[in-house]
Coordinates of C-alpha atoms (C1' of nucleotides) in Angstrom, one line a residue:
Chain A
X1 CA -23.3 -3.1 -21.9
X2 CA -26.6 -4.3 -19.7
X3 CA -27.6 -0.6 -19.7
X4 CA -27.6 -0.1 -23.8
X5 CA -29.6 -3.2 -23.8
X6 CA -26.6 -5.8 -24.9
X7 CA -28.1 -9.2 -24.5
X8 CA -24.8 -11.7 -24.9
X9 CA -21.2 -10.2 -25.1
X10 CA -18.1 -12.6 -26.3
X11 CA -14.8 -13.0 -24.8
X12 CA -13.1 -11.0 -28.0
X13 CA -15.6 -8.4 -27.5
X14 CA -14.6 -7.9 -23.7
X15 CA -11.0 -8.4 -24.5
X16 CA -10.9 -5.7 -27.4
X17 CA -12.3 -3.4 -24.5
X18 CA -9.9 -4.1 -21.7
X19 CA -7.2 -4.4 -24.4
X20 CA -6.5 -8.2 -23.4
X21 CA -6.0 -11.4 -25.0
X22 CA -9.2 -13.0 -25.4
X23 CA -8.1 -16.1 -24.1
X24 CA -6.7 -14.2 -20.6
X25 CA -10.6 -13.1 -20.3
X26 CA -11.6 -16.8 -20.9
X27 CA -9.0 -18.5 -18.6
X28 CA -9.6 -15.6 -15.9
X29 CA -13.2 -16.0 -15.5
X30 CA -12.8 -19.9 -15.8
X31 CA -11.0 -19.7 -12.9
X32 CA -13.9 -18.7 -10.6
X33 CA -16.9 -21.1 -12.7
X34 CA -18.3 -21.7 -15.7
X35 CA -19.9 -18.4 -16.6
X36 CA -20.4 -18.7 -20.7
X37 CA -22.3 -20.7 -23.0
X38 CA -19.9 -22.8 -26.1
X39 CA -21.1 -21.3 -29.2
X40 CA -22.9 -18.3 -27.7
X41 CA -20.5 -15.9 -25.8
X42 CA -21.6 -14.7 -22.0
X43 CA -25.0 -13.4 -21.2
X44 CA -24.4 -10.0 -19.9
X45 CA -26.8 -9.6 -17.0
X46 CA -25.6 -13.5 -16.0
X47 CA -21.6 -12.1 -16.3
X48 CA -22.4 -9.2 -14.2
X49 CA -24.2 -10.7 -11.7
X50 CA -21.7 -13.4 -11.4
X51 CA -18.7 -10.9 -11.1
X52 CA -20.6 -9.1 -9.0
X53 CA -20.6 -11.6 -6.9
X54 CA -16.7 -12.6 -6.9
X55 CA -15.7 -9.0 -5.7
X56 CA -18.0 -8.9 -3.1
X57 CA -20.0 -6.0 -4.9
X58 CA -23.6 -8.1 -4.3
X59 CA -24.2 -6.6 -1.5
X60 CA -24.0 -2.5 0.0
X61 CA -21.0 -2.1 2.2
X62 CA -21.8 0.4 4.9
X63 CA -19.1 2.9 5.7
X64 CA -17.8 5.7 8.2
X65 CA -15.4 8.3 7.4
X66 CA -12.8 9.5 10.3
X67 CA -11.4 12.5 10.3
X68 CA -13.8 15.3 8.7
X69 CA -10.9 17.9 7.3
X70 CA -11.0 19.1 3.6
X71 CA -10.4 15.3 2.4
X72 CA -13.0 14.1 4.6
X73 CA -15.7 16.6 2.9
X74 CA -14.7 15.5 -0.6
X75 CA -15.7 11.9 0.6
X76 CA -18.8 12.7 2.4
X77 CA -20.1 15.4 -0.6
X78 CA -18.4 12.1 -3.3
X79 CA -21.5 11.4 -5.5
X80 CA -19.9 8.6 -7.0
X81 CA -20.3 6.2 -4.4
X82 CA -24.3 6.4 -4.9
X83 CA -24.0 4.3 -8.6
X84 CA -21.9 2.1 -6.8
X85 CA -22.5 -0.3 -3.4
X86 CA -21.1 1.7 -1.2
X87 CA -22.6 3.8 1.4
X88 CA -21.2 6.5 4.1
X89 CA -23.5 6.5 7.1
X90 CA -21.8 7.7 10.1
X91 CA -18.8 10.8 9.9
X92 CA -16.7 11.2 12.9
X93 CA -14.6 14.1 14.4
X94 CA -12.2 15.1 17.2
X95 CA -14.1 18.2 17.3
X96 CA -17.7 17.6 16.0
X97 CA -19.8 20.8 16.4
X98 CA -17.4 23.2 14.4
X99 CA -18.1 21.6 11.2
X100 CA -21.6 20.3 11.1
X101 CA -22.5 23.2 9.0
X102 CA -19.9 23.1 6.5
X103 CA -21.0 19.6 5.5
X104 CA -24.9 20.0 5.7
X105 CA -25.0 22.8 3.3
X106 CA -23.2 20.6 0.8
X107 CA -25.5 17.4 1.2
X108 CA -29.3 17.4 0.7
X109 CA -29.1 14.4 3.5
X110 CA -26.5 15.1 5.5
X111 CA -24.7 13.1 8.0
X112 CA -24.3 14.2 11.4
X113 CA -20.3 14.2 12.7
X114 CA -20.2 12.9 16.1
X115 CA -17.3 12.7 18.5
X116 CA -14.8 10.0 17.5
X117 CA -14.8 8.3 21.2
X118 CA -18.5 7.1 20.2
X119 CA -17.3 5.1 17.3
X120 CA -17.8 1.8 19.2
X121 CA -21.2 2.2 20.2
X122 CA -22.5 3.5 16.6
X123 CA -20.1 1.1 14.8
X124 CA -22.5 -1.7 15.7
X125 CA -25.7 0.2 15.7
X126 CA -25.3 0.9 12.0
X127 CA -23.6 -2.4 10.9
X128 CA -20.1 -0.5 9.9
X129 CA -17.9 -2.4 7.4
X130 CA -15.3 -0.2 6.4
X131 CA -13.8 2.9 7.7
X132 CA -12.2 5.1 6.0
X133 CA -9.1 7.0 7.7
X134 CA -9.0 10.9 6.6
X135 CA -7.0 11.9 9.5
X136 CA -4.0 14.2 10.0
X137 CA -1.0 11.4 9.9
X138 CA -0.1 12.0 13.5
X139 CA -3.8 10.4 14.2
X140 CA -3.2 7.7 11.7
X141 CA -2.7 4.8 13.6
X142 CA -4.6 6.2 17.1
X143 CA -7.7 6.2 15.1
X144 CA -6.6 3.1 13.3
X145 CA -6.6 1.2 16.6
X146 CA -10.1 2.4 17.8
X147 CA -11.4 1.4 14.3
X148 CA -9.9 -2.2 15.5
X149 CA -11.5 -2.1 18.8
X150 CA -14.7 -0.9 17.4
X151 CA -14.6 -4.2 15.3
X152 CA -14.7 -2.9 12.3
X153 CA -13.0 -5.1 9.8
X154 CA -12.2 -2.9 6.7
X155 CA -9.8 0.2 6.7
X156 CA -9.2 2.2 3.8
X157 CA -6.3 4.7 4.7
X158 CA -5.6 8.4 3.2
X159 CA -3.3 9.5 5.8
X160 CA 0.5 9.7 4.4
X161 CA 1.6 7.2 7.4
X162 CA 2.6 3.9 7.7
X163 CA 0.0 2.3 9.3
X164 CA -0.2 -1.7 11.2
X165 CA -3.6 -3.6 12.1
X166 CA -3.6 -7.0 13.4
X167 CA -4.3 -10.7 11.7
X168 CA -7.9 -10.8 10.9
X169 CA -8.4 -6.7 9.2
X170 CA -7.8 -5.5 6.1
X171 CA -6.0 -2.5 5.5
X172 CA -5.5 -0.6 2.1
X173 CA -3.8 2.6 1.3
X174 CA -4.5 5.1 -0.7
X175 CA -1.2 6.9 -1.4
X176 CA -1.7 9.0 -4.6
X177 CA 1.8 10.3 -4.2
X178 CA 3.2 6.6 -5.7
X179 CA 1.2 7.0 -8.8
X180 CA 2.9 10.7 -9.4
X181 CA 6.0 9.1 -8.6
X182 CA 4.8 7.1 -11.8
X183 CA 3.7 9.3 -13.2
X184 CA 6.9 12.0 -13.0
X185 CA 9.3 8.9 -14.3
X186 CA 6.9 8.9 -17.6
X187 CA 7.7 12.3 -18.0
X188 CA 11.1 11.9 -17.7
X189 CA 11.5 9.2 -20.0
X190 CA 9.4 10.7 -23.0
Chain B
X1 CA 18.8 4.5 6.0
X2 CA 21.1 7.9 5.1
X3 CA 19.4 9.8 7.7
X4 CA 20.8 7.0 9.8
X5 CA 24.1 7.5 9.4
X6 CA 24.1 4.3 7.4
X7 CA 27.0 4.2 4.7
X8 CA 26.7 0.8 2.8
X9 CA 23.8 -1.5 2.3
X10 CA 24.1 -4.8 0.9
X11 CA 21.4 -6.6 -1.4
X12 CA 20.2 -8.8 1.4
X13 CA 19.4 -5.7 3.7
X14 CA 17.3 -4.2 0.7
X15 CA 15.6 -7.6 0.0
X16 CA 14.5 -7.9 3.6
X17 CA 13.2 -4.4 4.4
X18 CA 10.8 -5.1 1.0
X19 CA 9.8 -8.3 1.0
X20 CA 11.8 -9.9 -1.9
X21 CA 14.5 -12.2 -2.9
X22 CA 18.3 -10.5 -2.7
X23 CA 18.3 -11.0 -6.5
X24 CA 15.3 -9.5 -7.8
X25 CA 16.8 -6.5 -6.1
X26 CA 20.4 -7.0 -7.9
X27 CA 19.0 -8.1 -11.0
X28 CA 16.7 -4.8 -11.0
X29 CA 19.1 -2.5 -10.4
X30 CA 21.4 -3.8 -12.8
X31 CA 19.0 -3.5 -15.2
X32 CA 20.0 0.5 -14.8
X33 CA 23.6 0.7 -14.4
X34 CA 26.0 -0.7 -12.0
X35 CA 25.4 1.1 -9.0
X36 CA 27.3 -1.4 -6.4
X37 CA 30.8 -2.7 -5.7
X38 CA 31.7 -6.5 -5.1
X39 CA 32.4 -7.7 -1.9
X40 CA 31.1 -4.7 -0.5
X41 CA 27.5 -3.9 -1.4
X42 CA 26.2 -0.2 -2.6
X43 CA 27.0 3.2 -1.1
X44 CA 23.6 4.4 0.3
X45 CA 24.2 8.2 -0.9
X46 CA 25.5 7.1 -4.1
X47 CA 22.1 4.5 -4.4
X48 CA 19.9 6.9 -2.8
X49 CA 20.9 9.9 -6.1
X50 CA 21.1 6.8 -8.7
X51 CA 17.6 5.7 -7.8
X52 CA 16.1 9.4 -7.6
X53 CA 18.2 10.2 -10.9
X54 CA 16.1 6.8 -12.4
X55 CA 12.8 7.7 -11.1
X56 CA 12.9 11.2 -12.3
X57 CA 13.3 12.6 -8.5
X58 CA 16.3 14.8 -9.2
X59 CA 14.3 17.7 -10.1
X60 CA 11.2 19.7 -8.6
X61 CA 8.2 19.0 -10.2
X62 CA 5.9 22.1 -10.7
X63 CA 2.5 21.4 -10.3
X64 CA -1.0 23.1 -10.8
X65 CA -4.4 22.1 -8.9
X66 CA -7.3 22.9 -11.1
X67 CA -11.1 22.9 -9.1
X68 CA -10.9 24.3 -6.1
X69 CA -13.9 22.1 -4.3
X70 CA -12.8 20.2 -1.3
X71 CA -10.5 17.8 -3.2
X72 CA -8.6 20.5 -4.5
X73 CA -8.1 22.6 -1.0
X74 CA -7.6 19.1 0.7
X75 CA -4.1 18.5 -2.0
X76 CA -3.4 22.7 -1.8
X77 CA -2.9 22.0 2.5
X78 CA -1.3 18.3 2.0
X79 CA 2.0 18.9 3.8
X80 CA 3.2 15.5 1.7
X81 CA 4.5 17.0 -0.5
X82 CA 7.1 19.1 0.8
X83 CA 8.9 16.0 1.8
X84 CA 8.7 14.8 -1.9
X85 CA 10.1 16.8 -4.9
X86 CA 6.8 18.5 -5.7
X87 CA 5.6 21.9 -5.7
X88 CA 1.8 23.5 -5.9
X89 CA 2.7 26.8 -8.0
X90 CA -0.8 27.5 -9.0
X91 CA -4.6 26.8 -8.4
X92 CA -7.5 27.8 -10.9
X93 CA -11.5 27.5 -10.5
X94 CA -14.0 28.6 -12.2
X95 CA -15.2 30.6 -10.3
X96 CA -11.7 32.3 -8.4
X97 CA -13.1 34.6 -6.0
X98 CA -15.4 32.6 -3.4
X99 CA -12.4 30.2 -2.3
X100 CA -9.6 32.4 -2.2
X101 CA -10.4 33.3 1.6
X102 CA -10.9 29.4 2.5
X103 CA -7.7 28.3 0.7
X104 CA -5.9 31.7 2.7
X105 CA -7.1 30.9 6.3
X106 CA -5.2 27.5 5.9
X107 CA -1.9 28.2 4.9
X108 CA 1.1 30.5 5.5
X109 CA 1.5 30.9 2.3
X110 CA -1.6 30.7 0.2
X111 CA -1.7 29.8 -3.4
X112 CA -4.0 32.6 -5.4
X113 CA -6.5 30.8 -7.0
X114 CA -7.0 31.8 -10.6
X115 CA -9.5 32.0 -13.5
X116 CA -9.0 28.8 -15.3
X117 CA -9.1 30.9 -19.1
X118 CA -5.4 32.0 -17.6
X119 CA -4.1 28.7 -17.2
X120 CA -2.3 29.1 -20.9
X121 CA -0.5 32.1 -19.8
X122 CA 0.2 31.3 -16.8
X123 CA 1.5 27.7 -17.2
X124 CA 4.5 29.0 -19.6
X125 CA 5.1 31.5 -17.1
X126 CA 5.9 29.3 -13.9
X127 CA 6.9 26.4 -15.4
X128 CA 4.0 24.0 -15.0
X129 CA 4.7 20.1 -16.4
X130 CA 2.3 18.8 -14.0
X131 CA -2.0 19.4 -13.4
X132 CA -4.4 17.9 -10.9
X133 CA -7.6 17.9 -12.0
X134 CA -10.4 18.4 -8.8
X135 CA -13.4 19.3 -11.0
X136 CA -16.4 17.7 -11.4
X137 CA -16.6 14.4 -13.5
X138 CA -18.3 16.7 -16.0
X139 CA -15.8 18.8 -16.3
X140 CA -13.4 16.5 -16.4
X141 CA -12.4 16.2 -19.9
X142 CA -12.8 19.8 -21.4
X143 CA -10.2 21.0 -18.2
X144 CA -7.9 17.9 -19.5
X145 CA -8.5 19.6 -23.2
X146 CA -7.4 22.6 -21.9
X147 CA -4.2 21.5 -19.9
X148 CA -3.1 20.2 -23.4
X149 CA -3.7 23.0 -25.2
X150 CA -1.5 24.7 -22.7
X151 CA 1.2 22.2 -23.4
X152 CA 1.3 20.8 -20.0
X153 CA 2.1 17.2 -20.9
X154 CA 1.4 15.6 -17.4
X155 CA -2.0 14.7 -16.2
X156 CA -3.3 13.4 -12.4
X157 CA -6.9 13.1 -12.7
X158 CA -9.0 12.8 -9.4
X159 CA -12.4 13.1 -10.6
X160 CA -14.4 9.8 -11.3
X161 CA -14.1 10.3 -15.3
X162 CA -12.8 8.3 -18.2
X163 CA -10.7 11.0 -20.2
X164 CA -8.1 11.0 -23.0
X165 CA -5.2 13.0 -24.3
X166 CA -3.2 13.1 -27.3
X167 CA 0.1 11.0 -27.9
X168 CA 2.9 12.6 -26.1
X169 CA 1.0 13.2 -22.9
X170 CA 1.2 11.1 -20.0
X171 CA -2.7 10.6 -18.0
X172 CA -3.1 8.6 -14.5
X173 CA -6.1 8.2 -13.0
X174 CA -6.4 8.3 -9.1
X175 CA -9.7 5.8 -8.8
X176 CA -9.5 5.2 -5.2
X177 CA -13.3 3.0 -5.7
X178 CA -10.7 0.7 -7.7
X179 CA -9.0 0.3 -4.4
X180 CA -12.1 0.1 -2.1
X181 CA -13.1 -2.8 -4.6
X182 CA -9.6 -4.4 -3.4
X183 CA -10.6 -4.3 -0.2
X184 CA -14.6 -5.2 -0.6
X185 CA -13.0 -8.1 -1.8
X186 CA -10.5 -9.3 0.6
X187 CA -13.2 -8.7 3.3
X188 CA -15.8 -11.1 1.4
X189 CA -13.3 -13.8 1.1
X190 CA -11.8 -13.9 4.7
Chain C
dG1 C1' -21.1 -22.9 -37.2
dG2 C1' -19.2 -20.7 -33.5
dA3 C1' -17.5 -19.5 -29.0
dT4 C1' -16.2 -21.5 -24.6
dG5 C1' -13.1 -24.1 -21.5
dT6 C1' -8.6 -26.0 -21.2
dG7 C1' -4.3 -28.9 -22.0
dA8 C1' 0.0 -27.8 -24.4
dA9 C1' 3.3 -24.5 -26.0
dG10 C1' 5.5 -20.4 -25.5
dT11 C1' 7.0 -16.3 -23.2
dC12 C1' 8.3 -13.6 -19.5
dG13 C1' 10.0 -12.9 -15.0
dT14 C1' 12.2 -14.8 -10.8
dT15 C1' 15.6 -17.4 -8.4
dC16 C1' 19.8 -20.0 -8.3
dA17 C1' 24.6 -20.3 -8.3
dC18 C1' 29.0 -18.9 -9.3
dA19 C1' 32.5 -16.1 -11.8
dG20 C1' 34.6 -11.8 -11.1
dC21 C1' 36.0 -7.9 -8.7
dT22 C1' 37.3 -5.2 -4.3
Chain D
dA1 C1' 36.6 -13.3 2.4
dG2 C1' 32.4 -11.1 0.8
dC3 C1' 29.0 -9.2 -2.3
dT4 C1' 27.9 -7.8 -6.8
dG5 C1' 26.5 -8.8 -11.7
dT6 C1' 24.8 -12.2 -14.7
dG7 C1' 24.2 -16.6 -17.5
dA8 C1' 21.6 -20.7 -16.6
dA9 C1' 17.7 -23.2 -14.4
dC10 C1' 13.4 -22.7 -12.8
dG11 C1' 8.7 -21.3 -12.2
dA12 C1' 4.7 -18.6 -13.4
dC13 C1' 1.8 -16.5 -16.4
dT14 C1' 0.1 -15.8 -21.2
dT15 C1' -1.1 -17.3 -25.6
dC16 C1' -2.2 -20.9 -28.8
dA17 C1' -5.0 -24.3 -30.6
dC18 C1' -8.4 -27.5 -30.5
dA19 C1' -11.8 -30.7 -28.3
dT20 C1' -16.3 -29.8 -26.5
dC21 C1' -20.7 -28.3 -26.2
dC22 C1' -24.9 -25.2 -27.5

DNA sequence: GGATGTGAAGTCGTTCACAGCT
DNA sequence: AGCTGTGAACGACTTCACATCC
């Protein structure tokens, strides 16, 4: 809405878009301030700003990806990350040199894959947030544990493995095979 | 807890392994059918075929990948699946004939990659309820358009696209950036 | 006048507690 | 005796409705 030039937006308008009740958009972003103006609605650039800033998204969150298989290409060649804050600057490997080319023909700016065991040392160099686990499953939680040691805060995992990190990190999985479960009960009911 | 050995499991056991109170799991499986006996809990075969039967696990799922970029080769090698009840029995790309040796190198039995104008054909031929779209964003939607008009009612989109389908077609979206929001958060507010 | 912010009312989901069955 | 299945009690979230402020 900022982008087409919408200067004020109401809470009907936003909950017609989400398909919400209005008043769950009004009690939901209550809950974090007073963002709106009685009578008016919410001024778009304000409400964006200000949501931006609840989920952390004010900022650019500096990223590594682990693990540079076929998965680990898609994320280093993903354009998508550009429009939003997020930013891969280091790619690591088990066995750097092998695909170096593969990924700089894909990238006009390529990022150079260097040997996992240097993770540590570049990890603070280049202010890493969040890594993201592309490993085979058997390296899961290895890698998961250098991420730790490297003191990286933030781990985003693709592997298919249960993985554990201690009190203090964040872990997320990304397991798409749950949302085809979902999506194969759908089918069957329908 | 069948691989185990394990023949009965009792409410209690379930609740602790996920988390949750013994009667949300009672009161959810009811919800289904009777699946226990009193005063001794439920058979873990019998639970284990009751729950696939519900989820829509009981069958083999027939999948196609469509856009063979590094997404698409990453899901064509994920081993994941073999575990699970779904099958890759087909790939297509635009453009078939650079990425058949890639895909070949990395598996036993490599999937052909097809021309995605036979996807019609070759969808009532093997069966296909299930597509993955890999494309580009861009793409996105006419593939989707496509995949309908080949009656394959079951849609897994990967690419970072808002696309539709028709009533009687069932769409998920993998966003994984919805997820790396999740955990932007959680890291600003900790 | 008109849309927000919010107590009150309503709805939905979770937990308790026990009857009922093995 | 023990554990399920389930009505009843409870708690949480959603929606309503209006006082409040621009």
């Amino acid at each position: 809405m900022d982008q087409s030039g919408e200067k004020v937006v109401s809470s009907a308008q936003l909950a017609s878009k989400c398909m919400v009740n209005p008043a769950q958009v009004r009690k939901d972003l209550a809950y974090f301030g007073e963002f709106g103006v009685r009578g008016v609605g919410y001024y778009v650039k304000d409400l964006l700003n200000s949501i931006k800033k609840i989920l952390g998204l004010n900022k650019e969150w500096r990223m590594a990806v682990i693990g540079i298989g076929n998965l680990g290409s898609a994320l280093l060649s993903y354009k998508d990350f550009l429009k939003q804050n997020y930013k891969i600057v280091a790619a690591f490997d088990i066995d750097p040199p092998k695909v170096i080319g593969r990924v700089s023909e894909k990238l006009g700016k390529p990022v150079e894959i260097l040997h996992i065991s240097r993770i540590k040392e570049v990890a603070k160099e280049r202010n890493i947030e969040i890594a993201l686990i592309t490993t085979p499953p058997s390296e899961a939680q290895s890698v998961a544990n250098l991420v730790v040691e490297a003191g990286i805060r933030g781990i985003l995992n693709f592997a298919p493995a249960q993985i554990t990190v201690p009190e203090g990190f964040v872990l997320k999985d990304v397991f798409f095979t749950n949302i085809l479960d979902n999506l194969a009960y759908l089918l069957s009911n329908s």
